Amino acid sequence: MTDHHFSRVHANVREYEVFARKARIEPLRMIGSVVAPDDDLAAAYARATYDEERWIEMAIVPRDSMTTLWAPGEEAE
Amino acid sequence: MSLSTLVLSLADNKQMLGLRYAEWATRAPSLEADIAAAAMGLDDLGHARVLYGCLEALGDDPRRPEREIDSGSYLALPYFDEPWTAWGQFVAANAVLDTAFTVMIQACVEGNEEVLRTRLRKMLSEERYHFLHGRSWLRAGIDQAPLHDAWRQAIEWFGPRDGDVAELQREGSLSMGPAELTARLEERLDAHAPRVEIDWAAWDPARRRGRHGAIDERTFGMLRGLEEKRFYPAGA
């Protein structure tokens, strides 16, 4: 059987930051990131990669949807 | 066929699906896909254990001693007889067969058998991520051969329109019969099932498959614990 060839990395991917919390009184905090070509796969990857703890909430955000005010090494204006 | 035989078929197929997923945990197309393969494998092996645990509560455990010596006594589909050699086989199983099993679980959860209504519900939320994974990879494109094979085997597994699953629906054990199960699978995958001619006279109603064959010898040895015994100390 022939099959499509895949590289180890998709050609067009986005980086997604993964946020989660264990209790309602905690704020969501960033626990890691995943790389995927779409939101569906990013959700599946985030759940598979970071599900080892008993989170009550998990969310993903495309990194390019985040607005950086300043970054390490830069000063707040 | 009794409800417990259907649950055993679901359990055997989930067990084989989990094992085949796990075999791809180091050779999927990306590191994230490796991790997802391992995680989904663990999920399905766990689901199989829960399903096996329901058999006694259903009052009729159909497992017989020949399962220790005859790989053909397992009720898994031909799709799982041999390890997958192409990523497209993984994706087709993930998208079509895994979702077909989930649709059947939903039919059990919505049916009138209390043990299934309560114990299987959590599987539905876990399976959501299997579905997202399979659908996304399916959209990326795979060869038609494994996809067609997976659809065919899903339809065979649901059974003939007026057969045993339809009878379980009439009894209320399942909320859906073969036609509704196929329609739900099509709806979830946003695709029409391919036209397949199935010779129901040659179909095995216990194993829910039309093709002869059985799990490969090495995997069968693993199911029986024989692979692990190779690593026991001498004399143990």
PDB file of C-alpha atoms in Angstrom:
ATOM      1  CA  MET A   1       0.000   0.000   0.000  1.00  0.00           C
ATOM      2  CA  THR A   2       1.296   3.437  -0.843  1.00  0.00           C
ATOM      3  CA  ASP A   3       0.788   6.216   1.617  1.00  0.00           C
ATOM      4  CA  HIS A   4       1.225   9.928   1.790  1.00  0.00           C
ATOM      5  CA  HIS A   5       4.602  10.936   3.119  1.00  0.00           C
ATOM      6  CA  PHE A   6       4.657  13.079   6.198  1.00  0.00           C
ATOM      7  CA  SER A   7       7.554  14.982   7.654  1.00  0.00           C
ATOM      8  CA  ARG A   8       7.958  15.062  11.406  1.00  0.00           C
ATOM      9  CA  VAL A   9       6.633  18.621  11.359  1.00  0.00           C
ATOM     10  CA  HIS A  10       3.598  19.961   9.495  1.00  0.00           C
ATOM     11  CA  ALA A  11       4.288  22.489   6.757  1.00  0.00           C
ATOM     12  CA  ASN A  12       1.821  25.054   8.095  1.00  0.00           C
ATOM     13  CA  VAL A  13       1.505  25.112  11.843  1.00  0.00           C
ATOM     14  CA  ARG A  14       0.642  27.511  14.611  1.00  0.00           C
ATOM     15  CA  GLU A  15       1.980  27.503  18.099  1.00  0.00           C
ATOM     16  CA  TYR A  16      -0.689  27.340  20.802  1.00  0.00           C
ATOM     17  CA  GLU A  17      -0.127  28.227  24.435  1.00  0.00           C
ATOM     18  CA  VAL A  18      -1.860  25.894  26.892  1.00  0.00           C
ATOM     19  CA  PHE A  19      -3.463  27.268  30.050  1.00  0.00           C
ATOM     20  CA  ALA A  20      -4.979  25.318  32.934  1.00  0.00           C
ATOM     21  CA  ARG A  21      -5.968  25.475  36.599  1.00  0.00           C
ATOM     22  CA  LYS A  22      -6.751  22.949  39.294  1.00  0.00           C
ATOM     23  CA  ALA A  23      -9.180  24.959  41.422  1.00  0.00           C
ATOM     24  CA  ARG A  24     -11.726  27.706  40.855  1.00  0.00           C
ATOM     25  CA  ILE A  25      -9.847  30.059  43.176  1.00  0.00           C
ATOM     26  CA  GLU A  26      -6.665  29.723  41.102  1.00  0.00           C
ATOM     27  CA  PRO A  27      -6.050  31.834  38.010  1.00  0.00           C
ATOM     28  CA  LEU A  28      -5.419  30.083  34.723  1.00  0.00           C
ATOM     29  CA  ARG A  29      -1.684  29.699  34.260  1.00  0.00           C
ATOM     30  CA  MET A  30       0.383  28.770  31.269  1.00  0.00           C
ATOM     31  CA  ILE A  31       1.511  25.163  31.550  1.00  0.00           C
ATOM     32  CA  GLY A  32       3.096  24.650  28.133  1.00  0.00           C
ATOM     33  CA  SER A  33       2.559  24.837  24.416  1.00  0.00           C
ATOM     34  CA  VAL A  34       1.781  22.637  21.418  1.00  0.00           C
ATOM     35  CA  VAL A  35       2.308  23.012  17.705  1.00  0.00           C
ATOM     36  CA  ALA A  36      -0.523  22.019  15.353  1.00  0.00           C
ATOM     37  CA  PRO A  37      -2.031  22.952  11.993  1.00  0.00           C
ATOM     38  CA  ASP A  38      -5.530  23.697  13.361  1.00  0.00           C
ATOM     39  CA  ASP A  39      -7.532  24.257  16.543  1.00  0.00           C
ATOM     40  CA  ASP A  40      -8.937  20.692  16.626  1.00  0.00           C
ATOM     41  CA  LEU A  41      -5.567  19.027  16.559  1.00  0.00           C
ATOM     42  CA  ALA A  42      -4.143  21.566  18.997  1.00  0.00           C
ATOM     43  CA  ALA A  43      -6.926  20.705  21.452  1.00  0.00           C
ATOM     44  CA  ALA A  44      -6.266  16.977  21.060  1.00  0.00           C
ATOM     45  CA  TYR A  45      -2.516  17.478  21.477  1.00  0.00           C
ATOM     46  CA  ALA A  46      -2.918  19.734  24.513  1.00  0.00           C
ATOM     47  CA  ARG A  47      -5.172  17.241  26.221  1.00  0.00           C
ATOM     48  CA  ALA A  48      -2.859  14.314  25.390  1.00  0.00           C
ATOM     49  CA  THR A  49       0.308  16.124  26.466  1.00  0.00           C
ATOM     50  CA  TYR A  50      -0.821  17.881  29.637  1.00  0.00           C
ATOM     51  CA  ASP A  51      -3.611  15.670  31.001  1.00  0.00           C
ATOM     52  CA  GLU A  52      -1.481  14.024  33.659  1.00  0.00           C
ATOM     53  CA  GLU A  53      -2.849  16.314  36.375  1.00  0.00           C
ATOM     54  CA  ARG A  54      -6.425  16.816  37.542  1.00  0.00           C
ATOM     55  CA  TRP A  55      -7.166  20.147  35.908  1.00  0.00           C
ATOM     56  CA  ILE A  56     -10.656  21.582  36.295  1.00  0.00           C
ATOM     57  CA  GLU A  57     -10.126  23.804  33.276  1.00  0.00           C
ATOM     58  CA  MET A  58      -7.831  23.801  30.271  1.00  0.00           C
ATOM     59  CA  ALA A  59      -7.748  26.252  27.377  1.00  0.00           C
ATOM     60  CA  ILE A  60      -5.553  26.882  24.361  1.00  0.00           C
ATOM     61  CA  VAL A  61      -4.747  30.182  22.676  1.00  0.00           C
ATOM     62  CA  PRO A  62      -2.911  30.637  19.365  1.00  0.00           C
ATOM     63  CA  ARG A  63       0.336  32.388  20.210  1.00  0.00           C
ATOM     64  CA  ASP A  64      -0.153  34.826  17.338  1.00  0.00           C
ATOM     65  CA  SER A  65      -3.475  35.902  18.879  1.00  0.00           C
ATOM     66  CA  MET A  66      -1.700  37.169  21.980  1.00  0.00           C
ATOM     67  CA  THR A  67      -0.697  40.815  22.052  1.00  0.00           C
ATOM     68  CA  THR A  68       2.687  41.234  23.674  1.00  0.00           C
ATOM     69  CA  LEU A  69       3.025  44.496  25.603  1.00  0.00           C
ATOM     70  CA  TRP A  70       6.649  43.912  26.345  1.00  0.00           C
ATOM     71  CA  ALA A  71       8.923  40.903  26.268  1.00  0.00           C
ATOM     72  CA  PRO A  72      11.933  39.795  28.331  1.00  0.00           C
ATOM     73  CA  GLY A  73      14.690  42.349  27.946  1.00  0.00           C
ATOM     74  CA  GLU A  74      12.290  45.130  27.017  1.00  0.00           C
ATOM     75  CA  GLU A  75      11.027  47.822  29.330  1.00  0.00           C
ATOM     76  CA  ALA A  76       7.396  48.675  29.955  1.00  0.00           C
ATOM     77  CA  GLU A  77       6.471  51.972  28.375  1.00  0.00           C
TER      78      GLU A  77
ATOM     79  CA  MET B   1     -26.617 -12.090  19.901  1.00  0.00           C
ATOM     80  CA  SER B   2     -26.941 -10.874  23.458  1.00  0.00           C
ATOM     81  CA  LEU B   3     -26.108  -7.398  24.706  1.00  0.00           C
ATOM     82  CA  SER B   4     -23.133  -8.823  26.604  1.00  0.00           C
ATOM     83  CA  THR B   5     -21.690 -10.323  23.388  1.00  0.00           C
ATOM     84  CA  LEU B   6     -21.966  -6.899  21.774  1.00  0.00           C
ATOM     85  CA  VAL B   7     -20.204  -5.332  24.775  1.00  0.00           C
ATOM     86  CA  LEU B   8     -17.490  -8.002  24.541  1.00  0.00           C
ATOM     87  CA  SER B   9     -17.058  -7.145  20.854  1.00  0.00           C
ATOM     88  CA  LEU B  10     -16.763  -3.477  21.785  1.00  0.00           C
ATOM     89  CA  ALA B  11     -14.205  -4.343  24.489  1.00  0.00           C
ATOM     90  CA  ASP B  12     -12.086  -6.583  22.216  1.00  0.00           C
ATOM     91  CA  ASN B  13     -12.093  -3.944  19.486  1.00  0.00           C
ATOM     92  CA  LYS B  14     -11.198  -1.182  21.940  1.00  0.00           C
ATOM     93  CA  GLN B  15      -8.371  -3.316  23.306  1.00  0.00           C
ATOM     94  CA  MET B  16      -6.970  -3.926  19.833  1.00  0.00           C
ATOM     95  CA  LEU B  17      -7.434  -0.287  18.831  1.00  0.00           C
ATOM     96  CA  GLY B  18      -5.498   0.764  21.942  1.00  0.00           C
ATOM     97  CA  LEU B  19      -2.676  -1.661  21.200  1.00  0.00           C
ATOM     98  CA  ARG B  20      -2.419  -0.560  17.563  1.00  0.00           C
ATOM     99  CA  TYR B  21      -2.446   3.113  18.583  1.00  0.00           C
ATOM    100  CA  ALA B  22       0.340   2.448  21.059  1.00  0.00           C
ATOM    101  CA  GLU B  23       2.483   0.831  18.363  1.00  0.00           C
ATOM    102  CA  TRP B  24       2.634   4.272  16.689  1.00  0.00           C
ATOM    103  CA  ALA B  25       3.729   6.145  19.796  1.00  0.00           C
ATOM    104  CA  THR B  26       7.266   6.533  18.426  1.00  0.00           C
ATOM    105  CA  ARG B  27       6.655   6.779  14.698  1.00  0.00           C
ATOM    106  CA  ALA B  28       3.765   9.154  14.129  1.00  0.00           C
ATOM    107  CA  PRO B  29       4.417  12.180  11.878  1.00  0.00           C
ATOM    108  CA  SER B  30       5.110  14.629  14.714  1.00  0.00           C
ATOM    109  CA  LEU B  31       6.151  14.549  18.347  1.00  0.00           C
ATOM    110  CA  GLU B  32       2.685  15.764  19.341  1.00  0.00           C
ATOM    111  CA  ALA B  33       1.110  12.979  17.297  1.00  0.00           C
ATOM    112  CA  ASP B  34       3.404  10.466  19.049  1.00  0.00           C
ATOM    113  CA  ILE B  35       2.116  11.654  22.412  1.00  0.00           C
ATOM    114  CA  ALA B  36      -1.480  11.653  21.192  1.00  0.00           C
ATOM    115  CA  ALA B  37      -1.084   8.077  19.913  1.00  0.00           C
ATOM    116  CA  ALA B  38       0.213   6.969  23.314  1.00  0.00           C
ATOM    117  CA  ALA B  39      -2.529   8.851  25.181  1.00  0.00           C
ATOM    118  CA  MET B  40      -5.322   7.558  22.958  1.00  0.00           C
ATOM    119  CA  GLY B  41      -3.895   4.049  23.282  1.00  0.00           C
ATOM    120  CA  LEU B  42      -4.040   4.319  27.060  1.00  0.00           C
ATOM    121  CA  ASP B  43      -7.589   5.674  26.879  1.00  0.00           C
ATOM    122  CA  ASP B  44      -8.821   2.794  24.755  1.00  0.00           C
ATOM    123  CA  LEU B  45      -7.072   0.134  26.811  1.00  0.00           C
ATOM    124  CA  GLY B  46      -8.741   1.682  29.858  1.00  0.00           C
ATOM    125  CA  HIS B  47     -12.107   1.696  28.105  1.00  0.00           C
ATOM    126  CA  ALA B  48     -11.644  -1.983  27.253  1.00  0.00           C
ATOM    127  CA  ARG B  49     -11.050  -2.794  30.921  1.00  0.00           C
ATOM    128  CA  VAL B  50     -14.217  -0.943  31.933  1.00  0.00           C
ATOM    129  CA  LEU B  51     -16.199  -2.781  29.248  1.00  0.00           C
ATOM    130  CA  TYR B  52     -14.839  -6.190  30.299  1.00  0.00           C
ATOM    131  CA  GLY B  53     -15.829  -5.234  33.850  1.00  0.00           C
ATOM    132  CA  CYS B  54     -19.436  -4.717  32.729  1.00  0.00           C
ATOM    133  CA  LEU B  55     -19.828  -8.293  31.485  1.00  0.00           C
ATOM    134  CA  GLU B  56     -20.379  -9.878  34.887  1.00  0.00           C
ATOM    135  CA  ALA B  57     -22.830  -7.147  35.852  1.00  0.00           C
ATOM    136  CA  LEU B  58     -24.779  -7.851  32.662  1.00  0.00           C
ATOM    137  CA  GLY B  59     -25.228 -11.372  33.995  1.00  0.00           C
ATOM    138  CA  ASP B  60     -23.843 -13.257  31.035  1.00  0.00           C
ATOM    139  CA  ASP B  61     -20.078 -13.191  30.522  1.00  0.00           C
ATOM    140  CA  PRO B  62     -19.561 -14.696  27.048  1.00  0.00           C
ATOM    141  CA  ARG B  63     -15.802 -15.176  27.437  1.00  0.00           C
ATOM    142  CA  ARG B  64     -14.831 -18.825  27.167  1.00  0.00           C
ATOM    143  CA  PRO B  65     -11.560 -20.658  27.989  1.00  0.00           C
ATOM    144  CA  GLU B  66     -10.645 -20.947  24.286  1.00  0.00           C
ATOM    145  CA  ARG B  67      -9.652 -17.281  24.380  1.00  0.00           C
ATOM    146  CA  GLU B  68      -6.401 -18.527  25.939  1.00  0.00           C
ATOM    147  CA  ILE B  69      -5.473 -20.649  22.948  1.00  0.00           C
ATOM    148  CA  ASP B  70      -7.473 -19.474  19.946  1.00  0.00           C
ATOM    149  CA  SER B  71      -6.827 -15.991  18.588  1.00  0.00           C
ATOM    150  CA  GLY B  72      -9.884 -16.463  16.378  1.00  0.00           C
ATOM    151  CA  SER B  73     -12.098 -16.419  19.450  1.00  0.00           C
ATOM    152  CA  TYR B  74     -11.430 -12.702  19.956  1.00  0.00           C
ATOM    153  CA  LEU B  75     -14.200 -10.567  18.550  1.00  0.00           C
ATOM    154  CA  ALA B  76     -12.012  -7.876  16.980  1.00  0.00           C
ATOM    155  CA  LEU B  77     -12.391  -6.604  13.417  1.00  0.00           C
ATOM    156  CA  PRO B  78     -10.035  -7.589  10.551  1.00  0.00           C
ATOM    157  CA  TYR B  79      -8.655  -4.031  10.627  1.00  0.00           C
ATOM    158  CA  PHE B  80      -6.773  -4.974  13.805  1.00  0.00           C
ATOM    159  CA  ASP B  81      -5.524  -8.407  12.722  1.00  0.00           C
ATOM    160  CA  GLU B  82      -2.095  -7.083  11.729  1.00  0.00           C
ATOM    161  CA  PRO B  83      -0.019  -4.076  12.863  1.00  0.00           C
ATOM    162  CA  TRP B  84      -0.601  -1.028  10.684  1.00  0.00           C
ATOM    163  CA  THR B  85       2.181  -0.285   8.232  1.00  0.00           C
ATOM    164  CA  ALA B  86       1.047   3.172   7.088  1.00  0.00           C
ATOM    165  CA  TRP B  87      -0.020   6.329   8.888  1.00  0.00           C
ATOM    166  CA  GLY B  88      -3.149   6.406   6.722  1.00  0.00           C
ATOM    167  CA  GLN B  89      -4.335   3.204   8.402  1.00  0.00           C
ATOM    168  CA  PHE B  90      -3.921   4.875  11.794  1.00  0.00           C
ATOM    169  CA  VAL B  91      -5.892   7.931  10.691  1.00  0.00           C
ATOM    170  CA  ALA B  92      -8.719   5.916   9.100  1.00  0.00           C
ATOM    171  CA  ALA B  93      -9.075   3.816  12.255  1.00  0.00           C
ATOM    172  CA  ASN B  94      -8.900   6.915  14.441  1.00  0.00           C
ATOM    173  CA  ALA B  95     -11.490   8.835  12.436  1.00  0.00           C
ATOM    174  CA  VAL B  96     -13.919   6.116  11.363  1.00  0.00           C
ATOM    175  CA  LEU B  97     -13.644   3.052  13.597  1.00  0.00           C
ATOM    176  CA  ASP B  98     -12.934   4.865  16.857  1.00  0.00           C
ATOM    177  CA  THR B  99     -15.912   7.132  16.139  1.00  0.00           C
ATOM    178  CA  ALA B 100     -18.076   4.125  15.215  1.00  0.00           C
ATOM    179  CA  PHE B 101     -17.296   2.574  18.603  1.00  0.00           C
ATOM    180  CA  THR B 102     -18.082   5.906  20.297  1.00  0.00           C
ATOM    181  CA  VAL B 103     -21.435   6.103  18.531  1.00  0.00           C
ATOM    182  CA  MET B 104     -22.252   2.606  19.814  1.00  0.00           C
ATOM    183  CA  ILE B 105     -21.197   3.641  23.325  1.00  0.00           C
ATOM    184  CA  GLN B 106     -23.565   6.568  23.035  1.00  0.00           C
ATOM    185  CA  ALA B 107     -26.339   4.140  22.038  1.00  0.00           C
ATOM    186  CA  CYS B 108     -25.554   2.115  25.188  1.00  0.00           C
ATOM    187  CA  VAL B 109     -25.491   5.198  27.420  1.00  0.00           C
ATOM    188  CA  GLU B 110     -28.878   6.239  26.048  1.00  0.00           C
ATOM    189  CA  GLY B 111     -30.280   2.709  26.403  1.00  0.00           C
ATOM    190  CA  ASN B 112     -32.063   1.119  29.370  1.00  0.00           C
ATOM    191  CA  GLU B 113     -29.243  -1.012  30.795  1.00  0.00           C
ATOM    192  CA  GLU B 114     -28.231   0.765  33.992  1.00  0.00           C
ATOM    193  CA  VAL B 115     -24.690  -0.599  34.265  1.00  0.00           C
ATOM    194  CA  LEU B 116     -23.877   0.693  30.773  1.00  0.00           C
ATOM    195  CA  ARG B 117     -25.681   4.002  31.300  1.00  0.00           C
ATOM    196  CA  THR B 118     -23.520   4.798  34.324  1.00  0.00           C
ATOM    197  CA  ARG B 119     -20.138   3.219  33.600  1.00  0.00           C
ATOM    198  CA  LEU B 120     -19.702   4.213  29.949  1.00  0.00           C
ATOM    199  CA  ARG B 121     -20.683   7.866  30.145  1.00  0.00           C
ATOM    200  CA  LYS B 122     -17.179   9.157  30.955  1.00  0.00           C
ATOM    201  CA  MET B 123     -15.808   7.513  27.819  1.00  0.00           C
ATOM    202  CA  LEU B 124     -17.806   9.907  25.672  1.00  0.00           C
ATOM    203  CA  SER B 125     -15.966  12.964  26.980  1.00  0.00           C
ATOM    204  CA  GLU B 126     -12.565  11.284  26.570  1.00  0.00           C
ATOM    205  CA  GLU B 127     -13.410  10.186  23.060  1.00  0.00           C
ATOM    206  CA  ARG B 128     -14.074  13.789  22.029  1.00  0.00           C
ATOM    207  CA  TYR B 129     -10.320  14.310  21.699  1.00  0.00           C
ATOM    208  CA  HIS B 130      -9.844  11.117  19.699  1.00  0.00           C
ATOM    209  CA  PHE B 131     -12.477  12.438  17.326  1.00  0.00           C
ATOM    210  CA  LEU B 132     -10.820  15.862  16.970  1.00  0.00           C
ATOM    211  CA  HIS B 133      -7.488  14.174  16.320  1.00  0.00           C
ATOM    212  CA  GLY B 134      -8.863  11.783  13.726  1.00  0.00           C
ATOM    213  CA  ARG B 135     -10.986  14.367  11.926  1.00  0.00           C
ATOM    214  CA  SER B 136      -8.144  16.845  11.645  1.00  0.00           C
ATOM    215  CA  TRP B 137      -5.705  14.285  10.256  1.00  0.00           C
ATOM    216  CA  LEU B 138      -8.403  12.982   7.922  1.00  0.00           C
ATOM    217  CA  ARG B 139      -8.860  16.492   6.511  1.00  0.00           C
ATOM    218  CA  ALA B 140      -5.117  16.602   5.818  1.00  0.00           C
ATOM    219  CA  GLY B 141      -5.708  13.739   3.378  1.00  0.00           C
ATOM    220  CA  ILE B 142      -4.992  10.025   3.370  1.00  0.00           C
ATOM    221  CA  ASP B 143      -5.124   7.243   0.813  1.00  0.00           C
ATOM    222  CA  GLN B 144      -8.633   6.011   0.011  1.00  0.00           C
ATOM    223  CA  ALA B 145      -7.913   2.302   0.518  1.00  0.00           C
ATOM    224  CA  PRO B 146      -7.663   2.284   4.336  1.00  0.00           C
ATOM    225  CA  LEU B 147     -10.473   4.822   4.581  1.00  0.00           C
ATOM    226  CA  HIS B 148     -12.797   2.663   2.488  1.00  0.00           C
ATOM    227  CA  ASP B 149     -11.773  -0.411   4.466  1.00  0.00           C
ATOM    228  CA  ALA B 150     -12.499   1.327   7.774  1.00  0.00           C
ATOM    229  CA  TRP B 151     -15.948   2.480   6.576  1.00  0.00           C
ATOM    230  CA  ARG B 152     -16.788  -0.991   5.317  1.00  0.00           C
ATOM    231  CA  GLN B 153     -15.793  -2.606   8.590  1.00  0.00           C
ATOM    232  CA  ALA B 154     -17.707  -0.019  10.618  1.00  0.00           C
ATOM    233  CA  ILE B 155     -20.877  -0.772   8.630  1.00  0.00           C
ATOM    234  CA  GLU B 156     -20.279  -4.510   9.002  1.00  0.00           C
ATOM    235  CA  TRP B 157     -19.751  -4.054  12.720  1.00  0.00           C
ATOM    236  CA  PHE B 158     -23.088  -2.235  13.104  1.00  0.00           C
ATOM    237  CA  GLY B 159     -24.651  -5.305  11.484  1.00  0.00           C
ATOM    238  CA  PRO B 160     -27.546  -5.934   9.092  1.00  0.00           C
ATOM    239  CA  ARG B 161     -30.465  -3.475   9.138  1.00  0.00           C
ATOM    240  CA  ASP B 162     -32.890  -6.032  10.614  1.00  0.00           C
ATOM    241  CA  GLY B 163     -30.347  -8.002  12.641  1.00  0.00           C
ATOM    242  CA  ASP B 164     -29.222  -8.333  16.239  1.00  0.00           C
ATOM    243  CA  VAL B 165     -28.423  -4.665  16.889  1.00  0.00           C
ATOM    244  CA  ALA B 166     -31.834  -3.676  15.539  1.00  0.00           C
ATOM    245  CA  GLU B 167     -33.370  -6.185  17.962  1.00  0.00           C
ATOM    246  CA  LEU B 168     -31.407  -4.679  20.887  1.00  0.00           C
ATOM    247  CA  GLN B 169     -32.751  -1.282  19.838  1.00  0.00           C
ATOM    248  CA  ARG B 170     -36.333  -2.620  19.868  1.00  0.00           C
ATOM    249  CA  GLU B 171     -35.722  -4.030  23.361  1.00  0.00           C
ATOM    250  CA  GLY B 172     -34.475  -0.619  24.504  1.00  0.00           C
ATOM    251  CA  SER B 173     -30.947  -1.765  25.356  1.00  0.00           C
ATOM    252  CA  LEU B 174     -29.609   0.527  22.617  1.00  0.00           C
ATOM    253  CA  SER B 175     -30.986   3.889  21.570  1.00  0.00           C
ATOM    254  CA  MET B 176     -29.928   3.367  17.949  1.00  0.00           C
ATOM    255  CA  GLY B 177     -30.053   0.575  15.395  1.00  0.00           C
ATOM    256  CA  PRO B 178     -27.685   0.034  12.442  1.00  0.00           C
ATOM    257  CA  ALA B 179     -29.301   2.697  10.242  1.00  0.00           C
ATOM    258  CA  GLU B 180     -29.192   5.351  12.968  1.00  0.00           C
ATOM    259  CA  LEU B 181     -25.648   4.375  13.974  1.00  0.00           C
ATOM    260  CA  THR B 182     -24.446   4.740  10.372  1.00  0.00           C
ATOM    261  CA  ALA B 183     -26.268   8.058  10.005  1.00  0.00           C
ATOM    262  CA  ARG B 184     -24.744   9.348  13.236  1.00  0.00           C
ATOM    263  CA  LEU B 185     -21.277   8.280  12.084  1.00  0.00           C
ATOM    264  CA  GLU B 186     -21.788  10.086   8.769  1.00  0.00           C
ATOM    265  CA  GLU B 187     -23.034  13.164  10.573  1.00  0.00           C
ATOM    266  CA  ARG B 188     -20.057  13.266  12.916  1.00  0.00           C
ATOM    267  CA  LEU B 189     -17.540  12.825  10.123  1.00  0.00           C
ATOM    268  CA  ASP B 190     -19.493  15.120   7.791  1.00  0.00           C
ATOM    269  CA  ALA B 191     -19.169  12.492   5.063  1.00  0.00           C
ATOM    270  CA  HIS B 192     -21.264   9.889   3.310  1.00  0.00           C
ATOM    271  CA  ALA B 193     -20.405   6.254   3.842  1.00  0.00           C
ATOM    272  CA  PRO B 194     -19.077   4.704   0.635  1.00  0.00           C
ATOM    273  CA  ARG B 195     -21.392   2.314  -1.190  1.00  0.00           C
ATOM    274  CA  VAL B 196     -20.373  -1.174  -0.097  1.00  0.00           C
ATOM    275  CA  GLU B 197     -21.870  -4.535  -0.987  1.00  0.00           C
ATOM    276  CA  ILE B 198     -21.879  -6.783   2.050  1.00  0.00           C
ATOM    277  CA  ASP B 199     -22.641 -10.469   1.866  1.00  0.00           C
ATOM    278  CA  TRP B 200     -24.529 -10.771   5.132  1.00  0.00           C
ATOM    279  CA  ALA B 201     -24.946 -14.524   4.583  1.00  0.00           C
ATOM    280  CA  ALA B 202     -21.175 -14.906   4.912  1.00  0.00           C
ATOM    281  CA  TRP B 203     -20.958 -12.445   7.812  1.00  0.00           C
ATOM    282  CA  ASP B 204     -19.920 -13.801  11.210  1.00  0.00           C
ATOM    283  CA  PRO B 205     -22.541 -12.490  13.677  1.00  0.00           C
ATOM    284  CA  ALA B 206     -20.414 -13.192  16.760  1.00  0.00           C
ATOM    285  CA  ARG B 207     -17.252 -11.520  15.487  1.00  0.00           C
ATOM    286  CA  ARG B 208     -19.258  -8.989  13.482  1.00  0.00           C
ATOM    287  CA  ARG B 209     -16.964  -9.313  10.480  1.00  0.00           C
ATOM    288  CA  GLY B 210     -17.155 -10.751   7.011  1.00  0.00           C
ATOM    289  CA  ARG B 211     -13.524 -11.651   6.563  1.00  0.00           C
ATOM    290  CA  HIS B 212     -11.759 -14.668   8.022  1.00  0.00           C
ATOM    291  CA  GLY B 213      -8.549 -14.249   9.967  1.00  0.00           C
ATOM    292  CA  ALA B 214      -7.380 -13.436  13.466  1.00  0.00           C
ATOM    293  CA  ILE B 215      -5.032 -11.294  15.521  1.00  0.00           C
ATOM    294  CA  ASP B 216      -1.364 -11.803  14.628  1.00  0.00           C
ATOM    295  CA  GLU B 217       0.548 -14.278  16.751  1.00  0.00           C
ATOM    296  CA  ARG B 218       2.804 -11.763  18.495  1.00  0.00           C
ATOM    297  CA  THR B 219      -0.082  -9.530  19.540  1.00  0.00           C
ATOM    298  CA  PHE B 220      -2.080 -12.547  20.659  1.00  0.00           C
ATOM    299  CA  GLY B 221       0.900 -13.595  22.780  1.00  0.00           C
ATOM    300  CA  MET B 222       0.949 -10.140  24.321  1.00  0.00           C
ATOM    301  CA  LEU B 223      -2.764 -10.333  25.130  1.00  0.00           C
ATOM    302  CA  ARG B 224      -2.149 -13.641  26.912  1.00  0.00           C
ATOM    303  CA  GLY B 225       0.846 -12.271  28.811  1.00  0.00           C
ATOM    304  CA  LEU B 226       3.289 -14.538  26.975  1.00  0.00           C
ATOM    305  CA  GLU B 227       5.446 -11.650  25.718  1.00  0.00           C
ATOM    306  CA  GLU B 228       5.974 -10.449  29.283  1.00  0.00           C
ATOM    307  CA  LYS B 229       6.886 -13.958  30.458  1.00  0.00           C
ATOM    308  CA  ARG B 230       9.951 -13.878  28.210  1.00  0.00           C
ATOM    309  CA  PHE B 231      11.450 -11.365  30.648  1.00  0.00           C
ATOM    310  CA  TYR B 232      10.702 -13.348  33.813  1.00  0.00           C
ATOM    311  CA  PRO B 233      13.729 -14.716  35.723  1.00  0.00           C
ATOM    312  CA  ALA B 234      14.480 -18.367  34.911  1.00  0.00           C
ATOM    313  CA  GLY B 235      12.334 -20.727  36.980  1.00  0.00           C
ATOM    314  CA  ALA B 236       9.758 -18.052  37.850  1.00  0.00           C
TER     315      ALA B 236
END
